[in-house]
Amino acid sequence: MPPGPLFRAERCSEPWSLVMGENTKIEWCDHTFNPWIGCQKVSPGCDNCYAEAMMDHRYKKVQWGAHGERKRTSEQNWKKPIQWNVQARTFKKENGHRPRVFCASLADVFDNQVDSSWRKDLFAVIQRCDALDWLVLTKRPENIEKMLPSDWHYGYSNVWLGTTAEDQTRFDSRWKRLKKVPAVIRFISYEPALGPVRLPTNGLLPDWLISGGESGAGARTLRPHWVRDVIADCRRLDVAPFHKQWGSYDNNPLVVEKGMTAREARVVDAEGKGGGLVDGKLVREFPGRN
């Protein structure tokens, strides 16, 4: 869709370190790649959007929202995946898996306010960089089918498609759409977890489920039993579970259930923001692909 009167799609020449994503601290991927930046809030999970807080409020790089901007990142940034692809064989030898690229952490690939030519360019890079696994996460699964390239067919072998689901309502509506789209891996990002989510006992299931609590100022509550319950569902239904973080020590079971102070809990559990252990163990599995 070409840029319309309600927003501006602009090119950006600045090689910001936050955008370029040479490496990342996100536990479930190795790199982040942002072909453009800018987005719009679509559901309660977006209320405390970290990307908006950084790129709009803090760095003043792009205006968020329906009447805001989508800025294409620099040509230098677009060359990064090509470099990672060249290095992929060495990376796998050293790390035991193909490099995983989260696309896009500061935008949404299936945002309908993005110039369609940019998305065409992105999928061309994805095809070229076939030694990378591309983790494409969206809050707009209703747009996926109409925005995929014409040669998608049964899915690109190196693209994992995911959607966020912060509660049962969002899971039910978004998974219903995502499961209809062919992909080698389909996944759910239950982050920020704002309510319980249970997996259906019949029908097609995601291959992978990431859970995590909200972090930062104004972070909302995550109940420990929500995470335990959905991990139990994953175990029973052969879905790979990955618990990223509790978000805040106020959510951590060591504090909520064991009565520790946040400082005491941090000593025992320093995995991720707010800790990440589930009953003393890290639960960080990936779907069956290396």
PDB file of C-alpha atoms in Angstrom:
ATOM      1  CA  MET A   1       0.000   0.000   0.000  1.00  0.00           C
ATOM      2  CA  PRO A   2       1.586   3.317  -0.979  1.00  0.00           C
ATOM      3  CA  PRO A   3       1.901   6.032   1.634  1.00  0.00           C
ATOM      4  CA  GLY A   4      -1.448   7.736   2.168  1.00  0.00           C
ATOM      5  CA  PRO A   5      -2.392  11.122   3.578  1.00  0.00           C
ATOM      6  CA  LEU A   6      -2.636   9.927   7.181  1.00  0.00           C
ATOM      7  CA  PHE A   7       1.013   9.018   7.672  1.00  0.00           C
ATOM      8  CA  ARG A   8       4.486   9.576   6.336  1.00  0.00           C
ATOM      9  CA  ALA A   9       6.742   6.737   5.218  1.00  0.00           C
ATOM     10  CA  GLU A  10      10.255   8.088   5.211  1.00  0.00           C
ATOM     11  CA  ARG A  11      13.750   6.802   4.741  1.00  0.00           C
ATOM     12  CA  CYS A  12      16.113   7.042   7.657  1.00  0.00           C
ATOM     13  CA  SER A  13      19.856   7.328   7.168  1.00  0.00           C
ATOM     14  CA  GLU A  14      20.952   7.050  10.802  1.00  0.00           C
ATOM     15  CA  PRO A  15      22.617   3.757  11.801  1.00  0.00           C
ATOM     16  CA  TRP A  16      21.239   3.697  15.366  1.00  0.00           C
ATOM     17  CA  SER A  17      22.648   0.891  17.466  1.00  0.00           C
ATOM     18  CA  LEU A  18      19.190   0.114  18.781  1.00  0.00           C
ATOM     19  CA  VAL A  19      17.892  -0.379  15.273  1.00  0.00           C
ATOM     20  CA  MET A  20      20.819  -2.260  13.816  1.00  0.00           C
ATOM     21  CA  GLY A  21      20.691  -5.116  16.328  1.00  0.00           C
ATOM     22  CA  GLU A  22      24.195  -6.505  15.771  1.00  0.00           C
ATOM     23  CA  ASN A  23      23.499  -8.723  18.766  1.00  0.00           C
ATOM     24  CA  THR A  24      20.606  -8.726  21.189  1.00  0.00           C
ATOM     25  CA  LYS A  25      19.862  -9.421  24.836  1.00  0.00           C
ATOM     26  CA  ILE A  26      16.496 -10.929  23.926  1.00  0.00           C
ATOM     27  CA  GLU A  27      16.847 -14.475  25.186  1.00  0.00           C
ATOM     28  CA  TRP A  28      15.004 -16.225  22.364  1.00  0.00           C
ATOM     29  CA  CYS A  29      16.938 -14.826  19.400  1.00  0.00           C
ATOM     30  CA  ASP A  30      20.484 -13.960  18.368  1.00  0.00           C
ATOM     31  CA  HIS A  31      19.962 -10.783  16.325  1.00  0.00           C
ATOM     32  CA  THR A  32      17.237  -8.237  15.745  1.00  0.00           C
ATOM     33  CA  PHE A  33      16.624  -6.620  12.395  1.00  0.00           C
ATOM     34  CA  ASN A  34      14.370  -3.612  11.893  1.00  0.00           C
ATOM     35  CA  PRO A  35      13.722  -2.849   8.221  1.00  0.00           C
ATOM     36  CA  TRP A  36      11.736   0.193   9.384  1.00  0.00           C
ATOM     37  CA  ILE A  37      10.540   1.636  12.673  1.00  0.00           C
ATOM     38  CA  GLY A  38       7.180   2.912  13.835  1.00  0.00           C
ATOM     39  CA  CYS A  39       3.891   1.307  14.752  1.00  0.00           C
ATOM     40  CA  GLN A  40       0.468   1.853  16.311  1.00  0.00           C
ATOM     41  CA  LYS A  41      -1.107   0.412  19.462  1.00  0.00           C
ATOM     42  CA  VAL A  42      -3.747  -2.218  18.763  1.00  0.00           C
ATOM     43  CA  SER A  43      -4.590  -3.895  22.100  1.00  0.00           C
ATOM     44  CA  PRO A  44      -3.890  -3.718  25.878  1.00  0.00           C
ATOM     45  CA  GLY A  45      -0.544  -5.456  25.480  1.00  0.00           C
ATOM     46  CA  CYS A  46       0.678  -2.360  23.627  1.00  0.00           C
ATOM     47  CA  ASP A  47      -0.156   0.106  26.410  1.00  0.00           C
ATOM     48  CA  ASN A  48       3.403   0.293  27.771  1.00  0.00           C
ATOM     49  CA  CYS A  49       5.151  -0.261  24.432  1.00  0.00           C
ATOM     50  CA  TYR A  50       8.930  -0.195  24.922  1.00  0.00           C
ATOM     51  CA  ALA A  51       9.529   0.676  21.273  1.00  0.00           C
ATOM     52  CA  GLU A  52       7.313   3.745  21.470  1.00  0.00           C
ATOM     53  CA  ALA A  53       8.950   4.774  24.748  1.00  0.00           C
ATOM     54  CA  MET A  54      12.398   4.609  23.127  1.00  0.00           C
ATOM     55  CA  MET A  55      11.948   5.715  19.545  1.00  0.00           C
ATOM     56  CA  ASP A  56       9.197   8.301  19.997  1.00  0.00           C
ATOM     57  CA  HIS A  57       9.332   9.618  23.548  1.00  0.00           C
ATOM     58  CA  ARG A  58      13.044   9.225  24.355  1.00  0.00           C
ATOM     59  CA  TYR A  59      14.915   9.538  21.067  1.00  0.00           C
ATOM     60  CA  LYS A  60      12.277  11.502  19.101  1.00  0.00           C
ATOM     61  CA  LYS A  61      13.108   9.477  15.987  1.00  0.00           C
ATOM     62  CA  VAL A  62       9.596   8.635  14.848  1.00  0.00           C
ATOM     63  CA  GLN A  63       6.059   9.579  15.776  1.00  0.00           C
ATOM     64  CA  TRP A  64       3.957   6.628  16.953  1.00  0.00           C
ATOM     65  CA  GLY A  65       0.304   6.036  16.167  1.00  0.00           C
ATOM     66  CA  ALA A  66      -2.266   6.082  13.378  1.00  0.00           C
ATOM     67  CA  HIS A  67      -1.138   9.464  12.090  1.00  0.00           C
ATOM     68  CA  GLY A  68       2.530   8.843  12.778  1.00  0.00           C
ATOM     69  CA  GLU A  69       5.468   7.783  10.665  1.00  0.00           C
ATOM     70  CA  ARG A  70       7.086   4.618   9.416  1.00  0.00           C
ATOM     71  CA  LYS A  71      10.771   5.249   8.763  1.00  0.00           C
ATOM     72  CA  ARG A  72      12.826   2.914   6.655  1.00  0.00           C
ATOM     73  CA  THR A  73      16.209   2.204   8.188  1.00  0.00           C
ATOM     74  CA  SER A  74      19.531   2.837   6.483  1.00  0.00           C
ATOM     75  CA  GLU A  75      21.048   0.840   3.647  1.00  0.00           C
ATOM     76  CA  GLN A  76      23.907   0.029   6.016  1.00  0.00           C
ATOM     77  CA  ASN A  77      21.403  -1.567   8.374  1.00  0.00           C
ATOM     78  CA  TRP A  78      19.836  -3.594   5.548  1.00  0.00           C
ATOM     79  CA  LYS A  79      23.254  -5.130   4.816  1.00  0.00           C
ATOM     80  CA  LYS A  80      23.538  -6.617   8.319  1.00  0.00           C
ATOM     81  CA  PRO A  81      21.518  -9.803   7.592  1.00  0.00           C
ATOM     82  CA  ILE A  82      23.706 -10.465   4.565  1.00  0.00           C
ATOM     83  CA  GLN A  83      26.759 -10.363   6.846  1.00  0.00           C
ATOM     84  CA  TRP A  84      25.083 -12.676   9.371  1.00  0.00           C
ATOM     85  CA  ASN A  85      24.183 -15.062   6.564  1.00  0.00           C
ATOM     86  CA  VAL A  86      27.809 -15.268   5.433  1.00  0.00           C
ATOM     87  CA  GLN A  87      28.844 -16.043   9.018  1.00  0.00           C
ATOM     88  CA  ALA A  88      25.992 -18.494   9.670  1.00  0.00           C
ATOM     89  CA  ARG A  89      27.943 -21.718   9.236  1.00  0.00           C
ATOM     90  CA  THR A  90      30.548 -20.633  11.783  1.00  0.00           C
ATOM     91  CA  PHE A  91      27.805 -19.415  14.116  1.00  0.00           C
ATOM     92  CA  LYS A  92      26.033 -22.768  14.010  1.00  0.00           C
ATOM     93  CA  LYS A  93      29.246 -24.655  14.639  1.00  0.00           C
ATOM     94  CA  GLU A  94      29.919 -22.516  17.718  1.00  0.00           C
ATOM     95  CA  ASN A  95      26.349 -22.319  19.052  1.00  0.00           C
ATOM     96  CA  GLY A  96      24.670 -25.496  17.887  1.00  0.00           C
ATOM     97  CA  HIS A  97      21.814 -23.812  16.021  1.00  0.00           C
ATOM     98  CA  ARG A  98      21.139 -21.604  13.039  1.00  0.00           C
ATOM     99  CA  PRO A  99      21.202 -17.862  13.777  1.00  0.00           C
ATOM    100  CA  ARG A 100      17.752 -16.626  14.812  1.00  0.00           C
ATOM    101  CA  VAL A 101      16.729 -13.132  13.715  1.00  0.00           C
ATOM    102  CA  PHE A 102      13.804 -11.332  15.350  1.00  0.00           C
ATOM    103  CA  CYS A 103      12.119  -9.155  12.715  1.00  0.00           C
ATOM    104  CA  ALA A 104      11.013  -6.523  13.700  1.00  0.00           C
ATOM    105  CA  SER A 105      11.394  -5.414  17.315  1.00  0.00           C
ATOM    106  CA  LEU A 106      10.545  -1.739  16.677  1.00  0.00           C
ATOM    107  CA  ALA A 107       7.801  -2.184  14.088  1.00  0.00           C
ATOM    108  CA  ASP A 108       5.346  -4.722  12.649  1.00  0.00           C
ATOM    109  CA  VAL A 109       6.053  -6.413   9.328  1.00  0.00           C
ATOM    110  CA  PHE A 110       2.302  -6.715   8.636  1.00  0.00           C
ATOM    111  CA  ASP A 111       1.395  -3.141   9.540  1.00  0.00           C
ATOM    112  CA  ASN A 112      -1.002  -1.872   6.862  1.00  0.00           C
ATOM    113  CA  GLN A 113       0.527   1.613   7.055  1.00  0.00           C
ATOM    114  CA  VAL A 114       3.820   0.439   5.577  1.00  0.00           C
ATOM    115  CA  ASP A 115       4.679   0.918   1.916  1.00  0.00           C
ATOM    116  CA  SER A 116       4.223  -2.512   0.308  1.00  0.00           C
ATOM    117  CA  SER A 117       7.469  -2.078  -1.656  1.00  0.00           C
ATOM    118  CA  TRP A 118       9.382  -2.089   1.635  1.00  0.00           C
ATOM    119  CA  ARG A 119       7.842  -5.427   2.574  1.00  0.00           C
ATOM    120  CA  LYS A 120       8.738  -6.768  -0.883  1.00  0.00           C
ATOM    121  CA  ASP A 121      12.336  -5.687  -0.284  1.00  0.00           C
ATOM    122  CA  LEU A 122      12.304  -7.367   3.125  1.00  0.00           C
ATOM    123  CA  PHE A 123      11.123 -10.727   1.800  1.00  0.00           C
ATOM    124  CA  ALA A 124      13.775 -10.548  -0.908  1.00  0.00           C
ATOM    125  CA  VAL A 125      16.430 -10.193   1.812  1.00  0.00           C
ATOM    126  CA  ILE A 126      14.833 -13.039   3.789  1.00  0.00           C
ATOM    127  CA  GLN A 127      15.008 -15.300   0.725  1.00  0.00           C
ATOM    128  CA  ARG A 128      18.595 -14.314   0.044  1.00  0.00           C
ATOM    129  CA  CYS A 129      19.619 -14.930   3.665  1.00  0.00           C
ATOM    130  CA  ASP A 130      18.450 -18.520   3.766  1.00  0.00           C
ATOM    131  CA  ALA A 131      20.976 -19.651   6.396  1.00  0.00           C
ATOM    132  CA  LEU A 132      19.163 -17.488   8.971  1.00  0.00           C
ATOM    133  CA  ASP A 133      15.919 -18.367  10.717  1.00  0.00           C
ATOM    134  CA  TRP A 134      13.665 -15.303  10.629  1.00  0.00           C
ATOM    135  CA  LEU A 135      11.253 -14.952  13.538  1.00  0.00           C
ATOM    136  CA  VAL A 136       8.500 -12.662  12.273  1.00  0.00           C
ATOM    137  CA  LEU A 137       6.193 -11.600  15.100  1.00  0.00           C
ATOM    138  CA  THR A 138       3.019  -9.591  14.535  1.00  0.00           C
ATOM    139  CA  LYS A 139       0.014  -8.254  16.411  1.00  0.00           C
ATOM    140  CA  ARG A 140      -1.861  -8.196  13.101  1.00  0.00           C
ATOM    141  CA  PRO A 141      -2.284 -11.822  11.979  1.00  0.00           C
ATOM    142  CA  GLU A 142      -5.389 -10.795  10.040  1.00  0.00           C
ATOM    143  CA  ASN A 143      -3.052  -9.065   7.564  1.00  0.00           C
ATOM    144  CA  ILE A 144      -0.568 -11.878   7.022  1.00  0.00           C
ATOM    145  CA  GLU A 145      -2.146 -13.768   4.129  1.00  0.00           C
ATOM    146  CA  LYS A 146      -2.803 -10.707   1.996  1.00  0.00           C
ATOM    147  CA  MET A 147       0.702  -9.317   2.595  1.00  0.00           C
ATOM    148  CA  LEU A 148       2.810 -12.435   2.008  1.00  0.00           C
ATOM    149  CA  PRO A 149       4.818 -12.703  -1.214  1.00  0.00           C
ATOM    150  CA  SER A 150       3.176 -14.533  -4.105  1.00  0.00           C
ATOM    151  CA  ASP A 151       5.672 -17.417  -3.898  1.00  0.00           C
ATOM    152  CA  TRP A 152       4.999 -18.126  -0.210  1.00  0.00           C
ATOM    153  CA  HIS A 153       2.930 -21.277  -0.970  1.00  0.00           C
ATOM    154  CA  TYR A 154       3.630 -23.622   1.996  1.00  0.00           C
ATOM    155  CA  GLY A 155       5.918 -21.109   3.679  1.00  0.00           C
ATOM    156  CA  TYR A 156       9.566 -20.165   3.332  1.00  0.00           C
ATOM    157  CA  SER A 157      11.768 -22.784   4.962  1.00  0.00           C
ATOM    158  CA  ASN A 158      13.563 -20.130   7.045  1.00  0.00           C
ATOM    159  CA  VAL A 159      10.587 -18.105   8.353  1.00  0.00           C
ATOM    160  CA  TRP A 160       8.816 -18.693  11.651  1.00  0.00           C
ATOM    161  CA  LEU A 161       5.521 -16.813  11.923  1.00  0.00           C
ATOM    162  CA  GLY A 162       4.301 -15.661  15.322  1.00  0.00           C
ATOM    163  CA  THR A 163       1.647 -13.519  16.921  1.00  0.00           C
ATOM    164  CA  THR A 164       1.446 -11.900  20.342  1.00  0.00           C
ATOM    165  CA  ALA A 165      -1.342 -12.842  22.746  1.00  0.00           C
ATOM    166  CA  GLU A 166      -1.443 -11.131  26.117  1.00  0.00           C
ATOM    167  CA  ASP A 167      -4.579 -12.892  27.375  1.00  0.00           C
ATOM    168  CA  GLN A 168      -7.083 -15.581  26.409  1.00  0.00           C
ATOM    169  CA  THR A 169      -9.207 -13.241  24.301  1.00  0.00           C
ATOM    170  CA  ARG A 170      -6.253 -12.189  22.172  1.00  0.00           C
ATOM    171  CA  PHE A 171      -4.961 -15.776  21.972  1.00  0.00           C
ATOM    172  CA  ASP A 172      -8.283 -17.129  20.755  1.00  0.00           C
ATOM    173  CA  SER A 173      -8.753 -14.455  18.087  1.00  0.00           C
ATOM    174  CA  ARG A 174      -5.172 -14.254  16.839  1.00  0.00           C
ATOM    175  CA  TRP A 175      -4.282 -17.942  16.876  1.00  0.00           C
ATOM    176  CA  LYS A 176      -7.469 -18.651  14.905  1.00  0.00           C
ATOM    177  CA  ARG A 177      -6.012 -16.507  12.132  1.00  0.00           C
ATOM    178  CA  LEU A 178      -2.346 -17.506  12.368  1.00  0.00           C
ATOM    179  CA  LYS A 179      -3.005 -21.247  12.306  1.00  0.00           C
ATOM    180  CA  LYS A 180      -4.532 -20.897   8.832  1.00  0.00           C
ATOM    181  CA  VAL A 181      -1.299 -19.515   7.372  1.00  0.00           C
ATOM    182  CA  PRO A 182       1.235 -22.097   6.120  1.00  0.00           C
ATOM    183  CA  ALA A 183       4.584 -21.840   7.940  1.00  0.00           C
ATOM    184  CA  VAL A 184       7.389 -24.197   8.971  1.00  0.00           C
ATOM    185  CA  ILE A 185       7.069 -22.923  12.555  1.00  0.00           C
ATOM    186  CA  ARG A 186       4.159 -21.027  14.121  1.00  0.00           C
ATOM    187  CA  PHE A 187       4.550 -19.485  17.546  1.00  0.00           C
ATOM    188  CA  ILE A 188       2.829 -17.450  20.230  1.00  0.00           C
ATOM    189  CA  SER A 189       4.461 -14.672  22.232  1.00  0.00           C
ATOM    190  CA  TYR A 190       2.490 -14.567  25.486  1.00  0.00           C
ATOM    191  CA  GLU A 191       4.241 -11.369  26.493  1.00  0.00           C
ATOM    192  CA  PRO A 192       3.399  -9.224  28.262  1.00  0.00           C
ATOM    193  CA  ALA A 193       1.217 -11.781  30.017  1.00  0.00           C
ATOM    194  CA  LEU A 194      -1.745  -9.783  31.320  1.00  0.00           C
ATOM    195  CA  GLY A 195      -4.168 -12.621  32.002  1.00  0.00           C
ATOM    196  CA  PRO A 196      -4.247 -16.414  31.959  1.00  0.00           C
ATOM    197  CA  VAL A 197      -3.873 -18.288  28.663  1.00  0.00           C
ATOM    198  CA  ARG A 198      -4.709 -21.966  28.215  1.00  0.00           C
ATOM    199  CA  LEU A 199      -4.042 -23.936  25.054  1.00  0.00           C
ATOM    200  CA  PRO A 200      -6.910 -25.749  23.305  1.00  0.00           C
ATOM    201  CA  THR A 201      -7.045 -29.494  23.821  1.00  0.00           C
ATOM    202  CA  ASN A 202      -7.855 -30.254  20.197  1.00  0.00           C
ATOM    203  CA  GLY A 203      -7.098 -28.819  16.793  1.00  0.00           C
ATOM    204  CA  LEU A 204      -3.896 -27.348  15.441  1.00  0.00           C
ATOM    205  CA  LEU A 205      -1.491 -25.991  18.058  1.00  0.00           C
ATOM    206  CA  PRO A 206       1.482 -23.600  17.904  1.00  0.00           C
ATOM    207  CA  ASP A 207       4.917 -25.181  17.752  1.00  0.00           C
ATOM    208  CA  TRP A 208       6.348 -22.813  20.351  1.00  0.00           C
ATOM    209  CA  LEU A 209       5.107 -20.537  23.126  1.00  0.00           C
ATOM    210  CA  ILE A 210       7.142 -17.738  24.707  1.00  0.00           C
ATOM    211  CA  SER A 211       5.896 -16.348  28.043  1.00  0.00           C
ATOM    212  CA  GLY A 212       7.017 -13.288  29.944  1.00  0.00           C
ATOM    213  CA  GLY A 213       5.976 -10.556  32.322  1.00  0.00           C
ATOM    214  CA  GLU A 214       5.950  -6.863  31.567  1.00  0.00           C
ATOM    215  CA  SER A 215       8.985  -4.873  32.726  1.00  0.00           C
ATOM    216  CA  GLY A 216       9.735  -1.224  33.345  1.00  0.00           C
ATOM    217  CA  ALA A 217       7.798   1.611  34.924  1.00  0.00           C
ATOM    218  CA  GLY A 218       4.117   0.846  35.379  1.00  0.00           C
ATOM    219  CA  ALA A 219       4.582  -2.862  34.675  1.00  0.00           C
ATOM    220  CA  ARG A 220       1.400  -4.825  35.189  1.00  0.00           C
ATOM    221  CA  THR A 221       1.017  -7.937  37.323  1.00  0.00           C
ATOM    222  CA  LEU A 222       1.791 -11.456  36.150  1.00  0.00           C
ATOM    223  CA  ARG A 223       0.513 -14.288  38.363  1.00  0.00           C
ATOM    224  CA  PRO A 224       2.977 -17.199  38.693  1.00  0.00           C
ATOM    225  CA  HIS A 225       0.252 -19.808  38.196  1.00  0.00           C
ATOM    226  CA  TRP A 226      -0.520 -18.405  34.738  1.00  0.00           C
ATOM    227  CA  VAL A 227       2.979 -19.387  33.636  1.00  0.00           C
ATOM    228  CA  ARG A 228       2.890 -22.775  35.360  1.00  0.00           C
ATOM    229  CA  ASP A 229      -0.485 -23.596  33.805  1.00  0.00           C
ATOM    230  CA  VAL A 230       0.475 -22.724  30.238  1.00  0.00           C
ATOM    231  CA  ILE A 231       3.815 -24.556  30.561  1.00  0.00           C
ATOM    232  CA  ALA A 232       1.873 -27.613  31.775  1.00  0.00           C
ATOM    233  CA  ASP A 233      -0.338 -27.289  28.699  1.00  0.00           C
ATOM    234  CA  CYS A 234       2.760 -27.124  26.505  1.00  0.00           C
ATOM    235  CA  ARG A 235       4.220 -30.248  28.114  1.00  0.00           C
ATOM    236  CA  ARG A 236       0.984 -32.181  27.682  1.00  0.00           C
ATOM    237  CA  LEU A 237       0.378 -31.060  24.113  1.00  0.00           C
ATOM    238  CA  ASP A 238       3.956 -31.206  22.760  1.00  0.00           C
ATOM    239  CA  VAL A 239       4.431 -27.454  22.359  1.00  0.00           C
ATOM    240  CA  ALA A 240       7.920 -26.112  23.152  1.00  0.00           C
ATOM    241  CA  PRO A 241       7.726 -23.684  26.130  1.00  0.00           C
ATOM    242  CA  PHE A 242      10.089 -20.768  26.648  1.00  0.00           C
ATOM    243  CA  HIS A 243       9.703 -18.624  29.775  1.00  0.00           C
ATOM    244  CA  LYS A 244      11.678 -15.458  29.189  1.00  0.00           C
ATOM    245  CA  GLN A 245      11.255 -13.484  32.420  1.00  0.00           C
ATOM    246  CA  TRP A 246       8.930 -12.533  35.276  1.00  0.00           C
ATOM    247  CA  GLY A 247       9.307  -8.876  34.287  1.00  0.00           C
ATOM    248  CA  SER A 248       9.454  -7.626  37.859  1.00  0.00           C
ATOM    249  CA  TYR A 249      10.500  -9.259  41.127  1.00  0.00           C
ATOM    250  CA  ASP A 250       7.022  -8.348  42.353  1.00  0.00           C
ATOM    251  CA  ASN A 251       5.833 -11.153  40.030  1.00  0.00           C
ATOM    252  CA  ASN A 252       8.575 -13.636  40.888  1.00  0.00           C
ATOM    253  CA  PRO A 253       7.338 -16.699  42.839  1.00  0.00           C
ATOM    254  CA  LEU A 254      10.253 -16.334  45.240  1.00  0.00           C
ATOM    255  CA  VAL A 255       8.705 -13.044  46.355  1.00  0.00           C
ATOM    256  CA  VAL A 256       5.012 -13.773  45.810  1.00  0.00           C
ATOM    257  CA  GLU A 257       4.998 -17.286  47.289  1.00  0.00           C
ATOM    258  CA  LYS A 258       8.193 -17.687  49.314  1.00  0.00           C
ATOM    259  CA  GLY A 259       8.174 -14.285  50.996  1.00  0.00           C
ATOM    260  CA  MET A 260      11.641 -13.192  49.867  1.00  0.00           C
ATOM    261  CA  THR A 261      12.482  -9.572  49.330  1.00  0.00           C
ATOM    262  CA  ALA A 262      13.274  -8.486  45.784  1.00  0.00           C
ATOM    263  CA  ARG A 263      16.938  -8.185  46.755  1.00  0.00           C
ATOM    264  CA  GLU A 264      17.010 -11.720  48.143  1.00  0.00           C
ATOM    265  CA  ALA A 265      15.229 -13.103  45.093  1.00  0.00           C
ATOM    266  CA  ARG A 266      17.683 -11.388  42.764  1.00  0.00           C
ATOM    267  CA  VAL A 267      20.557 -13.318  44.357  1.00  0.00           C
ATOM    268  CA  VAL A 268      18.805 -16.638  43.735  1.00  0.00           C
ATOM    269  CA  ASP A 269      17.306 -15.808  40.348  1.00  0.00           C
ATOM    270  CA  ALA A 270      19.075 -13.291  38.127  1.00  0.00           C
ATOM    271  CA  GLU A 271      17.791 -14.692  34.816  1.00  0.00           C
ATOM    272  CA  GLY A 272      16.141 -11.952  32.796  1.00  0.00           C
ATOM    273  CA  LYS A 273      14.254  -8.940  34.106  1.00  0.00           C
ATOM    274  CA  GLY A 274      12.650  -9.857  37.405  1.00  0.00           C
ATOM    275  CA  GLY A 275      14.256 -13.294  37.216  1.00  0.00           C
ATOM    276  CA  GLY A 276      13.243 -16.163  35.003  1.00  0.00           C
ATOM    277  CA  LEU A 277      13.345 -19.425  36.944  1.00  0.00           C
ATOM    278  CA  VAL A 278      10.190 -21.503  37.141  1.00  0.00           C
ATOM    279  CA  ASP A 279      10.284 -23.548  40.345  1.00  0.00           C
ATOM    280  CA  GLY A 280      14.070 -23.380  40.353  1.00  0.00           C
ATOM    281  CA  LYS A 281      14.590 -24.256  36.688  1.00  0.00           C
ATOM    282  CA  LEU A 282      15.004 -22.405  33.434  1.00  0.00           C
ATOM    283  CA  VAL A 283      12.298 -23.331  30.963  1.00  0.00           C
ATOM    284  CA  ARG A 284      13.740 -22.222  27.644  1.00  0.00           C
ATOM    285  CA  GLU A 285      13.033 -24.689  24.887  1.00  0.00           C
ATOM    286  CA  PHE A 286      12.865 -24.201  21.139  1.00  0.00           C
ATOM    287  CA  PRO A 287      10.815 -26.055  18.552  1.00  0.00           C
ATOM    288  CA  GLY A 288      12.530 -29.029  16.981  1.00  0.00           C
ATOM    289  CA  ARG A 289      14.786 -27.396  14.464  1.00  0.00           C
ATOM    290  CA  ASN A 290      18.545 -26.773  14.497  1.00  0.00           C
TER     291      ASN A 290
END
